[in-house]
PDB file of C-alpha atoms in Angstrom:
ATOM      1  CA  LYS A   1      81.846-108.302  61.821  1.00  0.00           C
ATOM      2  CA  ALA A   2      79.267-110.589  60.281  1.00  0.00           C
ATOM      3  CA  GLY A   3      80.443-114.039  59.663  1.00  0.00           C
ATOM      4  CA  VAL A   4      80.735-116.029  56.662  1.00  0.00           C
ATOM      5  CA  THR A   5      77.479-116.795  55.175  1.00  0.00           C
ATOM      6  CA  GLN A   6      76.316-119.699  52.355  1.00  0.00           C
ATOM      7  CA  THR A   7      73.589-119.929  50.143  1.00  0.00           C
ATOM      8  CA  PRO A   8      71.325-121.813  49.878  1.00  0.00           C
ATOM      9  CA  ARG A   9      71.308-123.929  53.161  1.00  0.00           C
ATOM     10  CA  TYR A  10      69.654-126.950  51.475  1.00  0.00           C
ATOM     11  CA  LEU A  11      69.445-127.900  48.110  1.00  0.00           C
ATOM     12  CA  ILE A  12      67.986-131.066  46.332  1.00  0.00           C
ATOM     13  CA  LYS A  13      68.677-131.557  42.549  1.00  0.00           C
ATOM     14  CA  THR A  14      68.563-134.621  40.667  1.00  0.00           C
ATOM     15  CA  ARG A  15      71.468-136.505  38.863  1.00  0.00           C
ATOM     16  CA  GLY A  16      72.545-134.885  35.569  1.00  0.00           C
ATOM     17  CA  GLN A  17      71.546-131.365  36.717  1.00  0.00           C
ATOM     18  CA  GLN A  18      74.041-128.823  37.926  1.00  0.00           C
ATOM     19  CA  VAL A  19      74.100-126.567  40.904  1.00  0.00           C
ATOM     20  CA  THR A  20      75.778-123.171  41.969  1.00  0.00           C
ATOM     21  CA  LEU A  21      76.351-122.263  45.388  1.00  0.00           C
ATOM     22  CA  SER A  22      77.500-119.223  47.038  1.00  0.00           C
ATOM     23  CA  CYS A  23      79.605-118.028  49.587  1.00  0.00           C
ATOM     24  CA  SER A  24      80.133-114.567  51.088  1.00  0.00           C
ATOM     25  CA  PRO A  25      83.159-114.017  53.259  1.00  0.00           C
ATOM     26  CA  ILE A  26      84.004-112.146  56.309  1.00  0.00           C
ATOM     27  CA  SER A  27      84.331-108.241  55.272  1.00  0.00           C
ATOM     28  CA  GLY A  28      87.844-107.986  54.317  1.00  0.00           C
ATOM     29  CA  HIS A  29      88.936-111.619  53.695  1.00  0.00           C
ATOM     30  CA  ARG A  30      90.200-112.147  50.516  1.00  0.00           C
ATOM     31  CA  SER A  31      91.173-116.195  50.648  1.00  0.00           C
ATOM     32  CA  VAL A  32      87.994-118.139  50.243  1.00  0.00           C
ATOM     33  CA  SER A  33      88.292-122.108  50.428  1.00  0.00           C
ATOM     34  CA  TRP A  34      85.767-124.567  49.582  1.00  0.00           C
ATOM     35  CA  TYR A  35      85.297-128.447  51.123  1.00  0.00           C
ATOM     36  CA  GLN A  36      83.429-131.050  50.730  1.00  0.00           C
ATOM     37  CA  GLN A  37      82.250-132.972  53.847  1.00  0.00           C
ATOM     38  CA  THR A  38      81.004-136.522  53.801  1.00  0.00           C
ATOM     39  CA  PRO A  39      80.271-139.347  56.146  1.00  0.00           C
ATOM     40  CA  GLY A  40      82.730-141.607  54.232  1.00  0.00           C
ATOM     41  CA  GLN A  41      85.043-139.216  52.781  1.00  0.00           C
ATOM     42  CA  GLY A  42      85.481-136.623  55.510  1.00  0.00           C
ATOM     43  CA  LEU A  43      86.725-133.023  54.985  1.00  0.00           C
ATOM     44  CA  GLN A  44      88.186-132.761  51.651  1.00  0.00           C
ATOM     45  CA  PHE A  45      89.664-129.462  50.284  1.00  0.00           C
ATOM     46  CA  LEU A  46      87.872-128.925  46.693  1.00  0.00           C
ATOM     47  CA  PHE A  47      89.782-125.516  45.789  1.00  0.00           C
ATOM     48  CA  GLU A  48      90.844-121.905  46.790  1.00  0.00           C
ATOM     49  CA  TYR A  49      90.275-118.454  45.587  1.00  0.00           C
ATOM     50  CA  PHE A  50      92.359-115.316  46.129  1.00  0.00           C
ATOM     51  CA  SER A  51      91.879-112.093  44.689  1.00  0.00           C
ATOM     52  CA  GLU A  52      89.656-113.620  41.950  1.00  0.00           C
ATOM     53  CA  THR A  53      92.122-116.163  41.064  1.00  0.00           C
ATOM     54  CA  GLN A  54      92.026-119.679  41.668  1.00  0.00           C
ATOM     55  CA  ARG A  55      95.349-120.324  43.797  1.00  0.00           C
ATOM     56  CA  ASN A  56      94.886-123.931  44.611  1.00  0.00           C
ATOM     57  CA  LYS A  57      92.865-126.888  43.722  1.00  0.00           C
ATOM     58  CA  GLY A  58      91.882-130.420  45.270  1.00  0.00           C
ATOM     59  CA  ASN A  59      91.801-133.642  43.637  1.00  0.00           C
ATOM     60  CA  PHE A  60      88.088-133.478  42.141  1.00  0.00           C
ATOM     61  CA  PRO A  61      86.922-133.727  38.495  1.00  0.00           C
ATOM     62  CA  GLY A  62      86.428-130.894  36.425  1.00  0.00           C
ATOM     63  CA  ARG A  63      82.976-130.965  37.034  1.00  0.00           C
ATOM     64  CA  PHE A  64      83.444-128.826  40.218  1.00  0.00           C
ATOM     65  CA  SER A  65      84.274-125.495  39.495  1.00  0.00           C
ATOM     66  CA  GLY A  66      84.364-122.235  40.973  1.00  0.00           C
ATOM     67  CA  ARG A  67      85.216-118.288  40.721  1.00  0.00           C
ATOM     68  CA  GLN A  68      85.592-115.507  43.204  1.00  0.00           C
ATOM     69  CA  PHE A  69      84.187-111.687  42.255  1.00  0.00           C
ATOM     70  CA  SER A  70      85.814-108.320  43.233  1.00  0.00           C
ATOM     71  CA  ASN A  71      84.327-108.381  46.457  1.00  0.00           C
ATOM     72  CA  SER A  72      85.357-111.604  47.374  1.00  0.00           C
ATOM     73  CA  ARG A  73      82.198-113.527  46.997  1.00  0.00           C
ATOM     74  CA  SER A  74      82.781-116.868  45.849  1.00  0.00           C
ATOM     75  CA  GLU A  75      80.750-119.504  43.888  1.00  0.00           C
ATOM     76  CA  MET A  76      81.289-123.067  43.169  1.00  0.00           C
ATOM     77  CA  ASN A  77      79.263-124.886  40.527  1.00  0.00           C
ATOM     78  CA  VAL A  78      78.871-128.526  40.045  1.00  0.00           C
ATOM     79  CA  SER A  79      77.673-129.754  36.723  1.00  0.00           C
ATOM     80  CA  THR A  80      76.329-133.226  35.483  1.00  0.00           C
ATOM     81  CA  LEU A  81      75.529-134.087  39.416  1.00  0.00           C
ATOM     82  CA  GLU A  82      76.255-137.762  40.477  1.00  0.00           C
ATOM     83  CA  LEU A  83      74.617-139.543  43.450  1.00  0.00           C
ATOM     84  CA  GLY A  84      78.135-139.123  44.899  1.00  0.00           C
ATOM     85  CA  ASP A  85      77.928-135.500  45.147  1.00  0.00           C
ATOM     86  CA  SER A  86      75.508-135.622  47.998  1.00  0.00           C
ATOM     87  CA  ALA A  87      77.400-133.727  51.018  1.00  0.00           C
ATOM     88  CA  LEU A  88      77.780-130.755  52.937  1.00  0.00           C
ATOM     89  CA  TYR A  89      79.635-128.175  51.202  1.00  0.00           C
ATOM     90  CA  LEU A  90      81.574-125.885  53.405  1.00  0.00           C
ATOM     91  CA  CYS A  91      83.413-122.684  52.632  1.00  0.00           C
ATOM     92  CA  ALA A  92      85.978-120.635  54.523  1.00  0.00           C
ATOM     93  CA  SER A  93      87.533-117.501  54.399  1.00  0.00           C
ATOM     94  CA  SER A  94      90.757-115.951  55.891  1.00  0.00           C
ATOM     95  CA  LEU A  95      92.361-112.982  55.669  1.00  0.00           C
ATOM     96  CA  LEU A  96      95.226-113.740  53.190  1.00  0.00           C
ATOM     97  CA  ALA A  97      95.737-117.419  53.710  1.00  0.00           C
ATOM     98  CA  VAL A  98      94.788-120.565  55.549  1.00  0.00           C
ATOM     99  CA  ASP A  99      98.289-121.279  57.385  1.00  0.00           C
ATOM    100  CA  THR A 100      98.572-117.428  58.248  1.00  0.00           C
ATOM    101  CA  ASP A 101      95.350-116.396  59.440  1.00  0.00           C
ATOM    102  CA  THR A 102      92.288-117.834  61.118  1.00  0.00           C
ATOM    103  CA  GLN A 103      90.342-119.602  58.867  1.00  0.00           C
ATOM    104  CA  TYR A 104      86.432-119.140  59.423  1.00  0.00           C
ATOM    105  CA  PHE A 105      83.923-121.349  58.076  1.00  0.00           C
ATOM    106  CA  GLY A 106      80.450-120.795  56.689  1.00  0.00           C
ATOM    107  CA  PRO A 107      77.366-122.854  57.878  1.00  0.00           C
ATOM    108  CA  GLY A 108      77.423-124.767  54.906  1.00  0.00           C
ATOM    109  CA  THR A 109      75.228-125.921  51.930  1.00  0.00           C
ATOM    110  CA  ARG A 110      73.779-129.213  52.104  1.00  0.00           C
ATOM    111  CA  LEU A 111      73.169-130.773  48.790  1.00  0.00           C
ATOM    112  CA  THR A 112      71.229-133.543  48.192  1.00  0.00           C
ATOM    113  CA  VAL A 113      71.147-135.669  44.919  1.00  0.00           C
ATOM    114  CA  LEU A 114      68.414-138.009  43.997  1.00  0.00           C
TER     115      LEU A 114
ATOM    116  CA  GLY B   1     100.162-135.485  47.971  1.00  0.00           C
ATOM    117  CA  GLU B   2      99.825-135.613  51.834  1.00  0.00           C
ATOM    118  CA  ASN B   3      98.095-137.959  53.715  1.00  0.00           C
ATOM    119  CA  VAL B   4      96.772-137.625  57.409  1.00  0.00           C
ATOM    120  CA  GLU B   5      95.664-140.258  59.537  1.00  0.00           C
ATOM    121  CA  GLN B   6      93.903-139.598  62.605  1.00  0.00           C
ATOM    122  CA  HIS B   7      93.222-142.040  66.087  1.00  0.00           C
ATOM    123  CA  PRO B   8      90.987-143.062  67.556  1.00  0.00           C
ATOM    124  CA  SER B   9      88.112-142.279  65.225  1.00  0.00           C
ATOM    125  CA  THR B  10      85.853-142.344  68.658  1.00  0.00           C
ATOM    126  CA  LEU B  11      86.936-141.728  72.250  1.00  0.00           C
ATOM    127  CA  SER B  12      84.781-141.646  75.398  1.00  0.00           C
ATOM    128  CA  VAL B  13      86.150-140.058  78.465  1.00  0.00           C
ATOM    129  CA  GLN B  14      84.514-139.291  81.799  1.00  0.00           C
ATOM    130  CA  GLU B  15      84.403-135.573  82.836  1.00  0.00           C
ATOM    131  CA  GLY B  16      87.385-133.989  84.440  1.00  0.00           C
ATOM    132  CA  ASP B  17      89.595-136.902  82.716  1.00  0.00           C
ATOM    133  CA  SER B  18      92.193-135.736  79.828  1.00  0.00           C
ATOM    134  CA  ALA B  19      91.700-136.699  76.178  1.00  0.00           C
ATOM    135  CA  VAL B  20      94.129-137.091  73.330  1.00  0.00           C
ATOM    136  CA  ILE B  21      94.149-137.397  69.841  1.00  0.00           C
ATOM    137  CA  LYS B  22      97.018-138.280  67.532  1.00  0.00           C
ATOM    138  CA  CYS B  23      97.407-137.630  64.072  1.00  0.00           C
ATOM    139  CA  THR B  24     100.229-138.662  61.682  1.00  0.00           C
ATOM    140  CA  TYR B  25     101.187-136.943  58.092  1.00  0.00           C
ATOM    141  CA  SER B  26     103.492-138.329  55.367  1.00  0.00           C
ATOM    142  CA  ASP B  27     104.727-135.277  53.737  1.00  0.00           C
ATOM    143  CA  SER B  28     107.767-134.136  55.750  1.00  0.00           C
ATOM    144  CA  ALA B  29     107.519-130.946  54.366  1.00  0.00           C
ATOM    145  CA  SER B  30     104.277-129.798  56.066  1.00  0.00           C
ATOM    146  CA  ASN B  31     104.682-126.759  58.104  1.00  0.00           C
ATOM    147  CA  TYR B  32     101.296-125.821  59.336  1.00  0.00           C
ATOM    148  CA  PHE B  33      98.930-127.958  61.713  1.00  0.00           C
ATOM    149  CA  PRO B  34      95.576-126.638  62.776  1.00  0.00           C
ATOM    150  CA  TRP B  35      92.853-128.540  64.624  1.00  0.00           C
ATOM    151  CA  TYR B  36      89.256-127.671  64.148  1.00  0.00           C
ATOM    152  CA  LYS B  37      86.427-128.567  66.629  1.00  0.00           C
ATOM    153  CA  GLN B  38      82.863-129.363  64.952  1.00  0.00           C
ATOM    154  CA  GLU B  39      79.889-129.623  67.217  1.00  0.00           C
ATOM    155  CA  LEU B  40      77.033-131.549  65.884  1.00  0.00           C
ATOM    156  CA  GLY B  41      75.056-129.539  62.950  1.00  0.00           C
ATOM    157  CA  LYS B  42      77.379-126.760  63.511  1.00  0.00           C
ATOM    158  CA  ARG B  43      80.513-125.382  61.187  1.00  0.00           C
ATOM    159  CA  PRO B  44      84.154-126.251  61.898  1.00  0.00           C
ATOM    160  CA  GLN B  45      85.940-123.588  64.191  1.00  0.00           C
ATOM    161  CA  LEU B  46      89.814-123.563  64.534  1.00  0.00           C
ATOM    162  CA  ILE B  47      90.620-123.959  68.084  1.00  0.00           C
ATOM    163  CA  ILE B  48      94.560-124.364  68.230  1.00  0.00           C
ATOM    164  CA  ASP B  49      97.311-124.887  65.295  1.00  0.00           C
ATOM    165  CA  ILE B  50     100.964-125.266  65.497  1.00  0.00           C
ATOM    166  CA  ARG B  51     103.738-124.611  62.953  1.00  0.00           C
ATOM    167  CA  SER B  52     106.541-126.613  62.445  1.00  0.00           C
ATOM    168  CA  ASN B  53     109.203-124.658  64.287  1.00  0.00           C
ATOM    169  CA  VAL B  54     107.489-124.912  67.566  1.00  0.00           C
ATOM    170  CA  GLY B  55     107.045-128.357  69.616  1.00  0.00           C
ATOM    171  CA  GLU B  56     104.435-127.691  72.009  1.00  0.00           C
ATOM    172  CA  LYS B  57     101.688-124.799  72.337  1.00  0.00           C
ATOM    173  CA  LYS B  58      99.153-124.244  75.025  1.00  0.00           C
ATOM    174  CA  ASP B  59      95.596-122.606  75.397  1.00  0.00           C
ATOM    175  CA  GLN B  60      94.354-123.208  78.849  1.00  0.00           C
ATOM    176  CA  ARG B  61      92.804-126.564  78.669  1.00  0.00           C
ATOM    177  CA  ILE B  62      93.854-127.438  75.211  1.00  0.00           C
ATOM    178  CA  ALA B  63      97.554-128.205  74.180  1.00  0.00           C
ATOM    179  CA  VAL B  64      99.213-129.359  70.642  1.00  0.00           C
ATOM    180  CA  THR B  65     102.354-130.978  70.363  1.00  0.00           C
ATOM    181  CA  LEU B  66     104.380-131.930  67.453  1.00  0.00           C
ATOM    182  CA  ASN B  67     107.170-134.466  66.534  1.00  0.00           C
ATOM    183  CA  LYS B  68     108.437-133.614  63.280  1.00  0.00           C
ATOM    184  CA  THR B  69     111.025-136.658  63.563  1.00  0.00           C
ATOM    185  CA  ALA B  70     107.926-139.032  63.408  1.00  0.00           C
ATOM    186  CA  LYS B  71     105.725-137.021  61.854  1.00  0.00           C
ATOM    187  CA  HIS B  72     102.979-136.873  64.321  1.00  0.00           C
ATOM    188  CA  PHE B  73     101.027-134.421  66.047  1.00  0.00           C
ATOM    189  CA  SER B  74      98.709-134.570  68.982  1.00  0.00           C
ATOM    190  CA  LEU B  75      95.776-132.788  70.367  1.00  0.00           C
ATOM    191  CA  HIS B  76      95.723-133.016  74.465  1.00  0.00           C
ATOM    192  CA  ILE B  77      92.605-131.568  76.327  1.00  0.00           C
ATOM    193  CA  THR B  78      92.516-131.569  80.130  1.00  0.00           C
ATOM    194  CA  GLU B  79      89.944-131.386  82.659  1.00  0.00           C
ATOM    195  CA  THR B  80      87.357-132.345  79.778  1.00  0.00           C
ATOM    196  CA  GLN B  81      83.902-131.129  80.252  1.00  0.00           C
ATOM    197  CA  PRO B  82      80.468-131.880  78.334  1.00  0.00           C
ATOM    198  CA  GLU B  83      81.071-129.083  76.215  1.00  0.00           C
ATOM    199  CA  ASP B  84      84.073-130.557  74.942  1.00  0.00           C
ATOM    200  CA  SER B  85      81.840-133.070  73.204  1.00  0.00           C
ATOM    201  CA  ALA B  86      82.115-132.819  69.332  1.00  0.00           C
ATOM    202  CA  VAL B  87      84.274-133.989  66.430  1.00  0.00           C
ATOM    203  CA  TYR B  88      88.039-132.907  66.115  1.00  0.00           C
ATOM    204  CA  PHE B  89      90.052-132.699  63.082  1.00  0.00           C
ATOM    205  CA  CYS B  90      93.501-132.291  62.605  1.00  0.00           C
ATOM    206  CA  ALA B  91      95.006-130.888  59.251  1.00  0.00           C
ATOM    207  CA  ALA B  92      98.151-130.540  57.760  1.00  0.00           C
ATOM    208  CA  ILE B  93      99.400-128.129  55.152  1.00  0.00           C
ATOM    209  CA  ASN B  94     102.827-128.008  53.125  1.00  0.00           C
ATOM    210  CA  ASN B  95     102.769-124.303  51.905  1.00  0.00           C
ATOM    211  CA  ASN B  96     105.560-124.709  49.724  1.00  0.00           C
ATOM    212  CA  ALA B  97     103.277-127.059  47.935  1.00  0.00           C
ATOM    213  CA  GLY B  98      99.948-124.773  48.041  1.00  0.00           C
ATOM    214  CA  ASN B  99      97.790-123.755  50.698  1.00  0.00           C
ATOM    215  CA  MET B 100      95.880-126.942  50.506  1.00  0.00           C
ATOM    216  CA  LEU B 101      94.195-128.531  53.857  1.00  0.00           C
ATOM    217  CA  THR B 102      94.563-132.203  54.169  1.00  0.00           C
ATOM    218  CA  PHE B 103      92.162-133.419  56.609  1.00  0.00           C
ATOM    219  CA  GLY B 104      92.412-136.399  59.158  1.00  0.00           C
ATOM    220  CA  GLY B 105      89.118-138.477  59.221  1.00  0.00           C
ATOM    221  CA  GLY B 106      88.087-136.773  62.581  1.00  0.00           C
ATOM    222  CA  THR B 107      87.620-138.267  66.172  1.00  0.00           C
ATOM    223  CA  ARG B 108      84.213-138.115  67.769  1.00  0.00           C
ATOM    224  CA  LEU B 109      84.919-137.208  71.596  1.00  0.00           C
ATOM    225  CA  MET B 110      82.113-138.019  73.865  1.00  0.00           C
ATOM    226  CA  VAL B 111      82.406-136.367  77.317  1.00  0.00           C
ATOM    227  CA  LYS B 112      80.271-138.358  80.233  1.00  0.00           C
ATOM    228  CA  PRO B 113      78.998-136.227  82.760  1.00  0.00           C
TER     229      PRO B 113
END
């Protein structure tokens, strides 16, 4: 099976812009989670989608949003970008849930905000 | 919410020695504790996990122990090899409060040949 893929792999934006990141989970996986990884804050949970519904949400401002499509592919959107949004954004998929099935991570999208 | 602290932040060992990484969590209802390994420039990978109804789990050179009373869990790597060099993250979930992973700050393990 193909692994979790993310596009684009690298992105440079300027403050105030918005960005959309895409994640394709492993075939058959229905749970997709998004994480932000920074040197200062480490790995932080953004949100989780299951069957096109947001099932869980981390402690991030409303500028961070996401969605999941019927084929389980997911997108996350960040509006009004701030310098502090520069990070590696990782998505991960699991069959049904993080605590019942192995969670597989994608390679990440490195976002730089100038 | 859950808070996970991880120690040490860096750990250097000689090849063949053992390495131990410790995590403490705050939510006594947390019931699932995975460990992830992230090599430089690569994605995190699950290496072992433990549930709250188990005290210890082993997989070859890797073991995890859980002390629910003290609210801490540890990763033990025996006979370390250079390819064990990576950043290791612990995490915790209270799946009765949503499947939100809370991660520790990470431990950079360096195994010197």
